[in-house]
XYZ file of C-alpha atoms in Angstrom:
610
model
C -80.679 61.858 -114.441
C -82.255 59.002 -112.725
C -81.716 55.370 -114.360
C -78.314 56.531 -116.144
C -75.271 54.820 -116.316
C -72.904 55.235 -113.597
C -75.258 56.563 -110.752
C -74.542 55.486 -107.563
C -77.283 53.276 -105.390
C -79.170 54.120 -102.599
C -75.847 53.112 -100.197
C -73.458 54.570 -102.560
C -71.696 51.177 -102.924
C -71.611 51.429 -106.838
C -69.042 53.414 -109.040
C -69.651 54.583 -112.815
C -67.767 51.530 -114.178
C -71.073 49.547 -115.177
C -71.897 48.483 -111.463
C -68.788 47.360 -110.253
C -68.371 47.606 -106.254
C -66.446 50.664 -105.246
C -62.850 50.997 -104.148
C -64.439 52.163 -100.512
C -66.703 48.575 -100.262
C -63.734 46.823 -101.759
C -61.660 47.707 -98.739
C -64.404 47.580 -96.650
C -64.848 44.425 -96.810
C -61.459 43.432 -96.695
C -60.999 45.372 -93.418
C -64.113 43.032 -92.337
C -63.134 39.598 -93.187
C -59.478 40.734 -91.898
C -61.368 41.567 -88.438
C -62.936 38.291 -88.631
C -60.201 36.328 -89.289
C -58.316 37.454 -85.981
C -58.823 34.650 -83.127
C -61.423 35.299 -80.580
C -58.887 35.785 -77.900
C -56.657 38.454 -79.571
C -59.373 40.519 -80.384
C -60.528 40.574 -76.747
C -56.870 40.970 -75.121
C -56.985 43.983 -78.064
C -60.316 46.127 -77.404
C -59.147 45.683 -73.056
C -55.821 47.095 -73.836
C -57.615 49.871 -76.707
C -59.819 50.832 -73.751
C -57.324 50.641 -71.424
C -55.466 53.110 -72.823
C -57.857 55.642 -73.862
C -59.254 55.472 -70.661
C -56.029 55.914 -68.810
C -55.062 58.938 -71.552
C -58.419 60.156 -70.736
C -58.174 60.387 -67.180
C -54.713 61.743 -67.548
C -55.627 64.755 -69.905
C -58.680 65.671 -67.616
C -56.998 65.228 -64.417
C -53.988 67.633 -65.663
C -56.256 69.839 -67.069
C -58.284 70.281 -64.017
C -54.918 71.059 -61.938
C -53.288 73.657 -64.218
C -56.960 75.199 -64.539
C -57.315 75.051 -60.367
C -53.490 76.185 -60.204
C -54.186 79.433 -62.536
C -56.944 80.249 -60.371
C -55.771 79.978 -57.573
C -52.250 82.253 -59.209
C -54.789 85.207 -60.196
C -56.563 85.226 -56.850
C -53.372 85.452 -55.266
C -52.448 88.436 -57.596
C -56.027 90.335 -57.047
C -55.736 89.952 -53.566
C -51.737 90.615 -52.048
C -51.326 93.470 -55.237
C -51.975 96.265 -52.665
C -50.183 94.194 -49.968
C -47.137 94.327 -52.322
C -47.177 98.196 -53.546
C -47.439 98.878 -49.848
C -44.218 97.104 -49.100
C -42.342 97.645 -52.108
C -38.906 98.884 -49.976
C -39.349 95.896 -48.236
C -39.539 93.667 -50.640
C -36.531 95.067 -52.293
C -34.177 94.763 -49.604
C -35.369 91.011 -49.167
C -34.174 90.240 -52.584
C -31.219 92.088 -52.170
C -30.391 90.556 -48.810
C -31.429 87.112 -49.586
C -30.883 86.471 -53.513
C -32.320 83.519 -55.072
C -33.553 82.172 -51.880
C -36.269 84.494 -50.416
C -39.919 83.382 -50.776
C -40.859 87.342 -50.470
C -38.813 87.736 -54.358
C -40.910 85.715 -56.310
C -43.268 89.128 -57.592
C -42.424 90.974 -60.512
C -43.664 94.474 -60.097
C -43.085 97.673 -62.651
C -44.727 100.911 -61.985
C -45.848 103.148 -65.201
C -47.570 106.469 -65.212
C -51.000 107.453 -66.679
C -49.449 107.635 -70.153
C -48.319 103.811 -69.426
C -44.553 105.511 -69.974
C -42.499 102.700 -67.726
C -40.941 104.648 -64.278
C -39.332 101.793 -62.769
C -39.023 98.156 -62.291
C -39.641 98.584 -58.793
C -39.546 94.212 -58.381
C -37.232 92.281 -60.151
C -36.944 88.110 -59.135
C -33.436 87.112 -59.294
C -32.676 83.459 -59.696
C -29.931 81.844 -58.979
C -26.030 83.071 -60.636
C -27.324 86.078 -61.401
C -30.533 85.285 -63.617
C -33.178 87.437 -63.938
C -36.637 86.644 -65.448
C -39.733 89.545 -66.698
C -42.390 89.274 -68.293
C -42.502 90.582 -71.530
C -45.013 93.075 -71.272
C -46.087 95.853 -73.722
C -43.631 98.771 -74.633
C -42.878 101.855 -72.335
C -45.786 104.319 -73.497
C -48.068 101.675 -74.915
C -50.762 99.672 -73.036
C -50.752 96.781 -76.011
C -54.669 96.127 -75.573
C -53.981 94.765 -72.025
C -57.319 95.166 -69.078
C -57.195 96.865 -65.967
C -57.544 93.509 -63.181
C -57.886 91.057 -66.064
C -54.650 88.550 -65.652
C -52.994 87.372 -68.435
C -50.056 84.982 -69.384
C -47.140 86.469 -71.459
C -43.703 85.120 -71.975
C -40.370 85.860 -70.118
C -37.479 87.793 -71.258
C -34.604 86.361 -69.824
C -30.689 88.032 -68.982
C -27.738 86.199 -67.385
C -24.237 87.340 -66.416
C -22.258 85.402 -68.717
C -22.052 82.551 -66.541
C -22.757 78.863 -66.941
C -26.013 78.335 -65.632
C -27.444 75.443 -65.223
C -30.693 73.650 -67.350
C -33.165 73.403 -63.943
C -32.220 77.718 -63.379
C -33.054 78.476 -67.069
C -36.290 75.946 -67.276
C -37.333 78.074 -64.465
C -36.615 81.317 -65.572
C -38.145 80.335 -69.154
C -41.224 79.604 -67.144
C -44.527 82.050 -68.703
C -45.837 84.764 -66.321
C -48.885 85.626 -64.810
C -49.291 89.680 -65.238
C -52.622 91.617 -64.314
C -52.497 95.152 -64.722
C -53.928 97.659 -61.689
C -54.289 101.332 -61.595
C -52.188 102.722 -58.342
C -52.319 106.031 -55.934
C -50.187 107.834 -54.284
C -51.593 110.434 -51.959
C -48.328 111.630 -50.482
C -46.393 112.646 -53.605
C -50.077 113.026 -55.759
C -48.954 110.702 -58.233
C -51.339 108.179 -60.033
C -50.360 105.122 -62.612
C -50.478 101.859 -63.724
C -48.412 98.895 -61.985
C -47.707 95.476 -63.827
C -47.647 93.271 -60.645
C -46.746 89.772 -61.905
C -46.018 85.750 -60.853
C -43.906 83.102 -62.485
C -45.618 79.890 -63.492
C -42.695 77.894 -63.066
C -44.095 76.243 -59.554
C -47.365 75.428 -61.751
C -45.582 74.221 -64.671
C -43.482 72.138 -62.551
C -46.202 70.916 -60.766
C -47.928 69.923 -64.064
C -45.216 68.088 -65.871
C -44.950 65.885 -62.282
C -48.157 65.305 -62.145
C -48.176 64.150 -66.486
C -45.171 62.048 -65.587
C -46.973 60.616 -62.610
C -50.374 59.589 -64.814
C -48.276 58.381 -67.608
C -46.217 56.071 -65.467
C -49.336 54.603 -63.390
C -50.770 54.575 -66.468
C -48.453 52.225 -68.608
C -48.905 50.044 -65.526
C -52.168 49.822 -65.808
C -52.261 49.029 -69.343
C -49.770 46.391 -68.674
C -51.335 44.966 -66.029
C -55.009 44.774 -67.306
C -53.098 43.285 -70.318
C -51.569 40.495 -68.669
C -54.933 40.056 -66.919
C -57.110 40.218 -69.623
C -54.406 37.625 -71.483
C -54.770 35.320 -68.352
C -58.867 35.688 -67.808
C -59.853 35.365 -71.904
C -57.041 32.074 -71.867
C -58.985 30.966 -68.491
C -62.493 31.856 -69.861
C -61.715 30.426 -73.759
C -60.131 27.571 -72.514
C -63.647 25.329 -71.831
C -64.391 26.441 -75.844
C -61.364 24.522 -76.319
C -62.626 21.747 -74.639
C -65.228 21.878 -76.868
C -63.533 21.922 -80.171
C -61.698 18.696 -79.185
C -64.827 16.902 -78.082
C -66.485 17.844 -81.373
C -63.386 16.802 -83.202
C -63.882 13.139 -81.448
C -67.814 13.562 -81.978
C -66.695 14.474 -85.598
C -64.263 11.705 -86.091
C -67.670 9.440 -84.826
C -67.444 8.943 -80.905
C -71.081 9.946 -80.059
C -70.459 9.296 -76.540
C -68.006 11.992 -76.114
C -69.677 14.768 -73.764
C -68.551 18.262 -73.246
C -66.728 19.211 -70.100
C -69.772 20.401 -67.784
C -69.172 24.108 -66.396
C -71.191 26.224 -64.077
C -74.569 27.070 -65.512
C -74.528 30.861 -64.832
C -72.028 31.177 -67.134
C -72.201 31.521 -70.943
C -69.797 28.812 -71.739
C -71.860 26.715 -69.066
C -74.921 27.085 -70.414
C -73.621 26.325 -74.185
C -71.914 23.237 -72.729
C -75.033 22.263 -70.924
C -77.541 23.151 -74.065
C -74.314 21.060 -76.567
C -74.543 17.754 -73.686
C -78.524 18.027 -73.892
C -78.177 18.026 -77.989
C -75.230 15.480 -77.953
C -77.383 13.042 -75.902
C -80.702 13.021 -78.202
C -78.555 12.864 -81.194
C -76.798 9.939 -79.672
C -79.928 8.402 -78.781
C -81.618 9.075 -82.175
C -78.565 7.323 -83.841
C -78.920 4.322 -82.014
C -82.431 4.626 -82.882
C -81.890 4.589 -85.870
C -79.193 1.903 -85.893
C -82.246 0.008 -83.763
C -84.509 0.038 -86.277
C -82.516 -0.437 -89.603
C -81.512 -3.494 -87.376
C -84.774 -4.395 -86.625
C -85.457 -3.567 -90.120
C -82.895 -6.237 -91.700
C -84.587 -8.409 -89.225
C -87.674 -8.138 -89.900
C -87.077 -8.613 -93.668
C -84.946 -11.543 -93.228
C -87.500 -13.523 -90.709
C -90.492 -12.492 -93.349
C -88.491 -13.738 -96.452
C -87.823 -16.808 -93.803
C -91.442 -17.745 -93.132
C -92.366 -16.864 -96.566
C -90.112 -19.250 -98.012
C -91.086 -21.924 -96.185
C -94.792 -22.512 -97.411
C -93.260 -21.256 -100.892
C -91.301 -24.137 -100.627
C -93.859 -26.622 -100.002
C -96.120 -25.231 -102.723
C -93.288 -25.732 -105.121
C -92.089 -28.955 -104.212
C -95.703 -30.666 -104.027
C -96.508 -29.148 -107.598
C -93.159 -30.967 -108.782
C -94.187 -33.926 -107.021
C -97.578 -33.770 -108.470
C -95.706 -33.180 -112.220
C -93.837 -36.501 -111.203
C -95.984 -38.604 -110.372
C -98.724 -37.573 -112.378
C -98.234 -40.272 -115.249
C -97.534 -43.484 -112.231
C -100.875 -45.510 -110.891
C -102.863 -43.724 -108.380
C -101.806 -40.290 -109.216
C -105.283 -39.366 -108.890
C -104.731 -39.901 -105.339
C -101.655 -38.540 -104.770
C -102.460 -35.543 -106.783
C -105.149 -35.042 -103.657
C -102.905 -35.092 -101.005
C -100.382 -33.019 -102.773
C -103.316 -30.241 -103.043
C -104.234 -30.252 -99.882
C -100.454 -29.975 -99.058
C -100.419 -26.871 -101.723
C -103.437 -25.146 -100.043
C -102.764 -25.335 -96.235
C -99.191 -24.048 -97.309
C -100.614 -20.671 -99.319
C -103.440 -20.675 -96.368
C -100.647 -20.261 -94.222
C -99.227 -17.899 -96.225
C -101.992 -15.938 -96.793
C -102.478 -15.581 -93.195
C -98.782 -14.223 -92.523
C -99.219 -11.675 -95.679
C -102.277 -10.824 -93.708
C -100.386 -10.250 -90.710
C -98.367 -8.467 -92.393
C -100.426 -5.935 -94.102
C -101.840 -5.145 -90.978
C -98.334 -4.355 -89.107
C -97.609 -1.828 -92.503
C -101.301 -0.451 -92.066
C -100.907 0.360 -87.861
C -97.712 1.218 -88.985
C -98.847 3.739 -91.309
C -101.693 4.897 -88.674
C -104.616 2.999 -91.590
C -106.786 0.512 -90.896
C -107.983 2.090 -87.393
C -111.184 3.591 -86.545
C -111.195 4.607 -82.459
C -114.405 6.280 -82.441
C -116.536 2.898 -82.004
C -117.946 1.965 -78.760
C -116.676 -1.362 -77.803
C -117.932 -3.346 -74.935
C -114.816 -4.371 -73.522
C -116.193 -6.952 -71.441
C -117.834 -9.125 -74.463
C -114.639 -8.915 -75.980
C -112.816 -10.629 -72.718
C -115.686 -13.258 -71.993
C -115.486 -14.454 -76.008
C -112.223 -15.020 -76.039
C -112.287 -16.760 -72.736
C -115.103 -18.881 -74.638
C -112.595 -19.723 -77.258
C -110.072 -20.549 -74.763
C -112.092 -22.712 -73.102
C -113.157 -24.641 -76.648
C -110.005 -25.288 -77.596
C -108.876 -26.769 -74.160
C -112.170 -28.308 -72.617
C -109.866 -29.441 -69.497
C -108.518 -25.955 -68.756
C -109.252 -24.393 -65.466
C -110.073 -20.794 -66.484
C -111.193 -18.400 -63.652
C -112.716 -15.052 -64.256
C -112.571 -11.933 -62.430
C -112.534 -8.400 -61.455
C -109.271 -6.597 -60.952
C -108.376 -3.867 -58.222
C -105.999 -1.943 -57.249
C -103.617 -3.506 -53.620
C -102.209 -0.474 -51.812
C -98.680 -0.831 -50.455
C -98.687 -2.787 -47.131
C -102.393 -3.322 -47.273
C -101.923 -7.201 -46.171
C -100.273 -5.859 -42.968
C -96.627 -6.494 -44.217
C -94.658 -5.084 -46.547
C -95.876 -6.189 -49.699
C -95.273 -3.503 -52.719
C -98.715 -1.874 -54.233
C -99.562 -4.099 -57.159
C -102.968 -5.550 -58.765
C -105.167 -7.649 -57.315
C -107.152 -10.522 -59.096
C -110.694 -10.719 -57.091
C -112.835 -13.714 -58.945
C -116.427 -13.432 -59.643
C -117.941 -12.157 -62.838
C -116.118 -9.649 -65.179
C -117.536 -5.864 -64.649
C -119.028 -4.268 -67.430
C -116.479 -1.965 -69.538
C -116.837 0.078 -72.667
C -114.662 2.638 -74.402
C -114.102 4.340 -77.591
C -112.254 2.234 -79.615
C -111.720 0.062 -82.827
C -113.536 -2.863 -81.716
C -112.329 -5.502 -84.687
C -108.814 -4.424 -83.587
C -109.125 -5.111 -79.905
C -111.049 -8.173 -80.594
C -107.543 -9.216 -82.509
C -105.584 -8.302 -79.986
C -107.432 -10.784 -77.087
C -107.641 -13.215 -79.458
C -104.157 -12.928 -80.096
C -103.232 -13.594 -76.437
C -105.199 -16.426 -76.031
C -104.375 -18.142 -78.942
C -100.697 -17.648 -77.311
C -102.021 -19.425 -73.977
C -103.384 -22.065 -76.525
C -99.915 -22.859 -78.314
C -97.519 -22.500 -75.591
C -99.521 -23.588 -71.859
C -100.114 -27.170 -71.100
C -103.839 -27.867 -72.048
C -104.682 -28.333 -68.248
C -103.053 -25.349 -66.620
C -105.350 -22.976 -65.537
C -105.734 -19.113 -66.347
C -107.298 -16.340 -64.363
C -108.808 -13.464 -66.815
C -109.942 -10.163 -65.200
C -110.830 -6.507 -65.724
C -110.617 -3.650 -63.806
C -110.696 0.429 -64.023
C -108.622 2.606 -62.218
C -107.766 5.740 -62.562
C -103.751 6.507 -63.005
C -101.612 10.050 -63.075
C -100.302 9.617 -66.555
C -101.169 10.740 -69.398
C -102.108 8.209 -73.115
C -99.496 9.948 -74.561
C -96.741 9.304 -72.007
C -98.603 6.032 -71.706
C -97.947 5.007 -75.284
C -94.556 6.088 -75.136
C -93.501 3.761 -72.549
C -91.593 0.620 -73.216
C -92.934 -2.868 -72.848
C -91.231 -4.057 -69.674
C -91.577 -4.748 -65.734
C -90.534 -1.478 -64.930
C -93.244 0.609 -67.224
C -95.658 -1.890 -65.161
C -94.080 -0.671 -61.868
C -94.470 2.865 -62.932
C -98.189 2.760 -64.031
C -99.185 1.209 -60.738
C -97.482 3.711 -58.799
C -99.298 6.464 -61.553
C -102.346 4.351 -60.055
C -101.096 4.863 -56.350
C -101.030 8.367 -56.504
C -103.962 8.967 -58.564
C -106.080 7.066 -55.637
C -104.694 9.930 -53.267
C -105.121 12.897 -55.186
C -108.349 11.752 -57.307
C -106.817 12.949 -60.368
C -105.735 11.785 -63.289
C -107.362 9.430 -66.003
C -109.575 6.074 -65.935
C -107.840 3.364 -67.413
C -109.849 0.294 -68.090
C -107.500 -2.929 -67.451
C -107.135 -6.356 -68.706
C -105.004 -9.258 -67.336
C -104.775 -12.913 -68.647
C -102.510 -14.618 -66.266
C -101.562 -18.366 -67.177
C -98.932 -21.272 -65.409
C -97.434 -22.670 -68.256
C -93.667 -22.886 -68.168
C -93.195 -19.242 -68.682
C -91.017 -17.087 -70.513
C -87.500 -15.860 -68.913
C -87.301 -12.312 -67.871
C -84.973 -11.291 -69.635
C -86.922 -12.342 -72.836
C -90.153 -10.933 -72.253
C -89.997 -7.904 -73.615
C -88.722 -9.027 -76.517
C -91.744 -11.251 -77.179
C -93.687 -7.915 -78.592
C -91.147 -8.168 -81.682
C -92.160 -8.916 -85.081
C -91.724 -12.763 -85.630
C -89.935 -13.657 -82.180
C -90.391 -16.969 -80.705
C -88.909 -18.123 -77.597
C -88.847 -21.291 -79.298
C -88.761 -21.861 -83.082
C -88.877 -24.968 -83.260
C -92.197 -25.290 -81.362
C -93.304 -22.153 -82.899
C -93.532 -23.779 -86.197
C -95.287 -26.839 -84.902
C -97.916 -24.976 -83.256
C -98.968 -22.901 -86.381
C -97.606 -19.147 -84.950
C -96.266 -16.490 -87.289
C -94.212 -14.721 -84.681
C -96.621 -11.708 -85.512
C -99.087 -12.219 -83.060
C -97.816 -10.292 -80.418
C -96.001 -7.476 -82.920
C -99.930 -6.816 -84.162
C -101.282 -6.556 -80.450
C -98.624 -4.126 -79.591
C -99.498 -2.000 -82.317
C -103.367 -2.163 -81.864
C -102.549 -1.303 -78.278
C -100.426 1.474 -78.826
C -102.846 3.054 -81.815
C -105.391 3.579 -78.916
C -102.784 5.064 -76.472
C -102.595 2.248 -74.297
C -99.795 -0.192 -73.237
C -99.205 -4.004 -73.301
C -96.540 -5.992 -71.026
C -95.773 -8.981 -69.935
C -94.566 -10.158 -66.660
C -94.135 -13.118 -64.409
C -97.246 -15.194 -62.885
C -97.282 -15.465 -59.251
C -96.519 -19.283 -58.807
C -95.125 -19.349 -62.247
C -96.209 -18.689 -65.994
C -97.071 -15.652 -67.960
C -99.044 -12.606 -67.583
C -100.074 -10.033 -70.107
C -101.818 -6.981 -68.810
C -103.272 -4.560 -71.521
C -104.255 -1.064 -70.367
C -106.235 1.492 -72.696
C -107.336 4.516 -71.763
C -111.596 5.474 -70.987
C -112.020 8.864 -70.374
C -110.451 11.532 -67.910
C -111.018 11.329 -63.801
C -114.413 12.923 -62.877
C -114.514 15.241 -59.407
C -113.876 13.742 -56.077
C -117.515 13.001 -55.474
C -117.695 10.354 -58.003
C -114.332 9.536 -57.426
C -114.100 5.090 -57.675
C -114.598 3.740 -54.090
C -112.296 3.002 -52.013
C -111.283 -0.683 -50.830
C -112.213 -2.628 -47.907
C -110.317 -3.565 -44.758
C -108.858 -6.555 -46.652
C -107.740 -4.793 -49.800
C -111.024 -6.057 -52.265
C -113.727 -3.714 -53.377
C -116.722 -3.883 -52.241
C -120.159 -5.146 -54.447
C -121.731 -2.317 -54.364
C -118.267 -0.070 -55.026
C -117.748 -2.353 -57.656
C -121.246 -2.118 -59.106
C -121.234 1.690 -58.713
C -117.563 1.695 -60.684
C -119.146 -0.475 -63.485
C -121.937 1.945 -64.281
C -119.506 4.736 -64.575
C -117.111 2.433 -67.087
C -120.526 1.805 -69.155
């Protein structure tokens, strides 16, 4: 009944002994994890030489079978058609055997002549082998027809006599062979007689033929086995070897060399294609660990430069309150006490504004404190700052600009494609962005031309849009160097060609201070580095500056670089994205004969930007 103890589950895995798995999955799954624990290579060297040989046995039994089967044939058709040839020359016949023995091709019938009550009347044909042997069928008994069919053949035994002689094993094989017997009725018109005859033919040729043929297949065979063995040892080895390869190189990778790569094959192949798809995997994990190492580096970094510069105005604060405790009872403390506040409070102000910085790195960080859906007239942005700039160093040449995009050769050399500073007034931009944020990050630059420029050197400022063949994302992505410059500008190159692509709106504050090395530039867009420290401190920075315009830059899909002046100095080109390329017929126009926009392409591009 359904639900009692002891029934067996839907797959008939469970016995009666309370649920217990069955002898049958017991060794079921033994035979499985004993299949799985044999080597890759053994078990293919194992199913080729399986298949092998049923294949081979196969062929064998089907090809001997089709031979005997063609040879029997062939035997009764010989029988149907030479049985009158043979009753007509039975005298002949005779004397042939007599005359020749064992070695006359005309002996080989067997012929014995009954009447119509099947009572035997003579063996009329008798083969006789060699030293006397003598082989019949065994047919049914004088007067008896033993359920035998008129012109159906049929195999029966032999009945073999010898002389007493020693005979030899081939003679008696031969004579042991089976016969071929069909019974047919026969007439004779001169003496009015009519009958059966037994006319009859030894299978020994067929036999013989059948056993050479087995011994033939067997022996080609074995060969074949052994041979597509020793090949399919040699190929699996050959093929298995490159998964070899791999198991060391994941040992190393294992035992922590992460630049260990495995031995590249041909991609067709299915080793190929794992080593290919293990190198591509190898190299992003390697990458991700130094990554990783990167930024728990940077990290540590990072935490020890903040506790640095926090420590510093801590410091101050705590040693003018002491001071302040000392001196506090002494004459005139109510003047010192004064100073040592205004000591206290430009120390917190100080750090107040690095915690500041600070919680806005952790917020951009964090993707908060961000809103890119204002719109933000670039160009007010630029010209305040350059106000600023110009306040805090009265005697600074600053120059303002458009900027535009210088083709390859387009002076008549051959100069690279680059950027072009054209002055006049700054074209009208606007975009969708945060516009407190990109306020910061201007300011941020030119408070950086501020500390570290000689009050008197000048600075060229300038905007531009172009359109580039690259998209924010990739745009983002890209590092903060010369060659990420070099790459947007050709993005810019081919864009101008194919009028496709995306307008980015540009910005470019070159100075000629002293300059920062190249090798160090890059490195100015991490959190609190100064080229140098010691001035850093004098001049008020944080180290942050930078860090925050990065981010900024970055949260709106843009980039920020810096590379070298021409003449000398520092320039830091920000590029944010405006809005994708409109068709060809507003396409931006195109330069004139000396490489500068026109004013009226220029005006047309700046009512597009708006």
């Amino acid at each position: 009944m359904p639900g009692a103890p002891g029934a067996n589950n839907a797959n008939g895995s469970t016995s009666r002994n309370g649920g217990k798995p069955s002898v049958w999955s017991w060794l079921r799954a033994k035979f499985v994890h004993s299949v799985d624990a044999i080597p890759l290579a053994t078990k293919i060297v194992t199913c080729t030489v399986v298949l092998l040989i049923v294949g081979t046995a196969g062929i064998s039994f089907t090809l001997r079978q089709l031979v005997s089967n063609y040879m029997l044939e062939k035997t009764d058709m010989q029988l149907l058609r030479q049985s009158q040839l043979v009753l007509d020359n039975i005298k002949v016949l005779s004397a042939s055997s007599e005359d020749n023995g064992s070695n006359s091709l005309l002996n080989s019938y067997f012929l014995q002549i009954r009447d119509d009550n099947d009572v035997i009347t003579s063996n009329a044909l008798v083969p006789q082998l060699k030293d006397g042997v003598t082989s019949m069928p065994l047919l049914p008994p004088s007067g008896s027809r033993g359920g035998v069919q008129l012109q159906q053949p049929f195999t029966t035994t032999a009945h073999v006599t010898t002389n007493g002689t020693i005979t030899d094993r081939s003679t008696l094989t031969t004579a042991e062979a089976p016969w071929r017997v069909v019974a047919l009725p026969w007439v004779d018109k001169a003496a009015g007689k009519t009958g059966i005859c037994y006319i009859g033919l030894s299978m020994s040729d067929q036999l013989d033929t059948t056993r050479t043929l087995t011994r033939y297949c067997f022996t080609v065979g074995l060969a074949i086995v052994i041979l597509g063995a020793l090949l399919a040892t040699l190929l699996t080895q050959r093929t298995l070897a490159p998964l070899k390869r791999i198991e060391k190189t994941a040992a190393k990778i294992a035992a922590g060399d992460l630049s260990q790569r495995v031995p590249p094959a041909p991609e067709n192949t299915e080793v190929g294609s794992l080593a290919a798809s293990l190198n591509a995997m190898l190299a992003r994990i390697e990458q991700s660990f130094h990554e990783q190492e990167e930024t728990t580096e940077k990290m540590k970094r990072f935490v020890s430069d903040a506790s640095h510069e926090l420590r510093t105005p801590l410091a101050a604060i705590h040693g003018y309150a002491e001071l302040y405790k000392m001196q506090r009872d002494l004459p005139g403390a109510l003047e010192r006490a004064d100073e040592s506040i205004e000591h206290i409070e430009a120390s917190s102000s100080r750090m107040t504004v690095l915690v500041e910085d600070l919680l806005s790195l952790a917020r951009l960080d964090e993707g908060r404190g961000i809103d890119i859906t204002q719109q933000v007239p670039l160009t007010s942005l630029v010209a305040d700052a350059t106000d600023d700039l110009h306040a805090l160093d009265p005697e600074r040449a600053i120059r303002l600009g458009s900027l535009v995009f210088q083709p390859a050769g387009a002076d008549g050399g051959s100069s690279p494609a680059g950027l072009e500073f054209v002055e006049g007034p700054l074209p009208e931009v606007t975009l969708k962005g945060d516009g407190s944020r990109l306020r910061q990050v201007v300011t941020n630059i030119v408070g950086n031309i501020h500390r570290y420029t000689p009050a008197d050197s000048p600075v060229e400022t300038s905007i531009g849009v172009m359109p580039a063949s690259i998209s924010p994302e990739s745009l983002a992505r890209m590092p903060a160097n010369e060659t990420s410059m070099r790459y947007f500008i050709e993005a810019v190159d081919v864009s101008q060609s194919m009028q496709m692509g995306m307008n980015y709106a540009v910005i470019r504050f070159s100075d000629h201070g002293p300059g920062v090395p190249a090798e160090s530039r890059s490195k100015i867009f991490e959190r609190f580095y100064t080229a140098d420290p010691s001035r850093a401190r004098l001049k008020g920075g944080t180290g942050l500056g930078m860090a925050i315009a990065q981010s900024v830059v970055k949260a709106h899909k843009g980039f920020i670089c810096a590379t070298g002046s021409q003449g000398g100095g520092l320039t830091l080109t920000v590029v944010l994205p405006i809005a994708p390329l409109e068709p060809a017929s507003s396409a931006i126009p195109a330069a004139s004969h000396d490489g500068k926009e026109t004013r009226k392409g220029r005006t047309e591009r700046q009512h597009r930007s708006k």
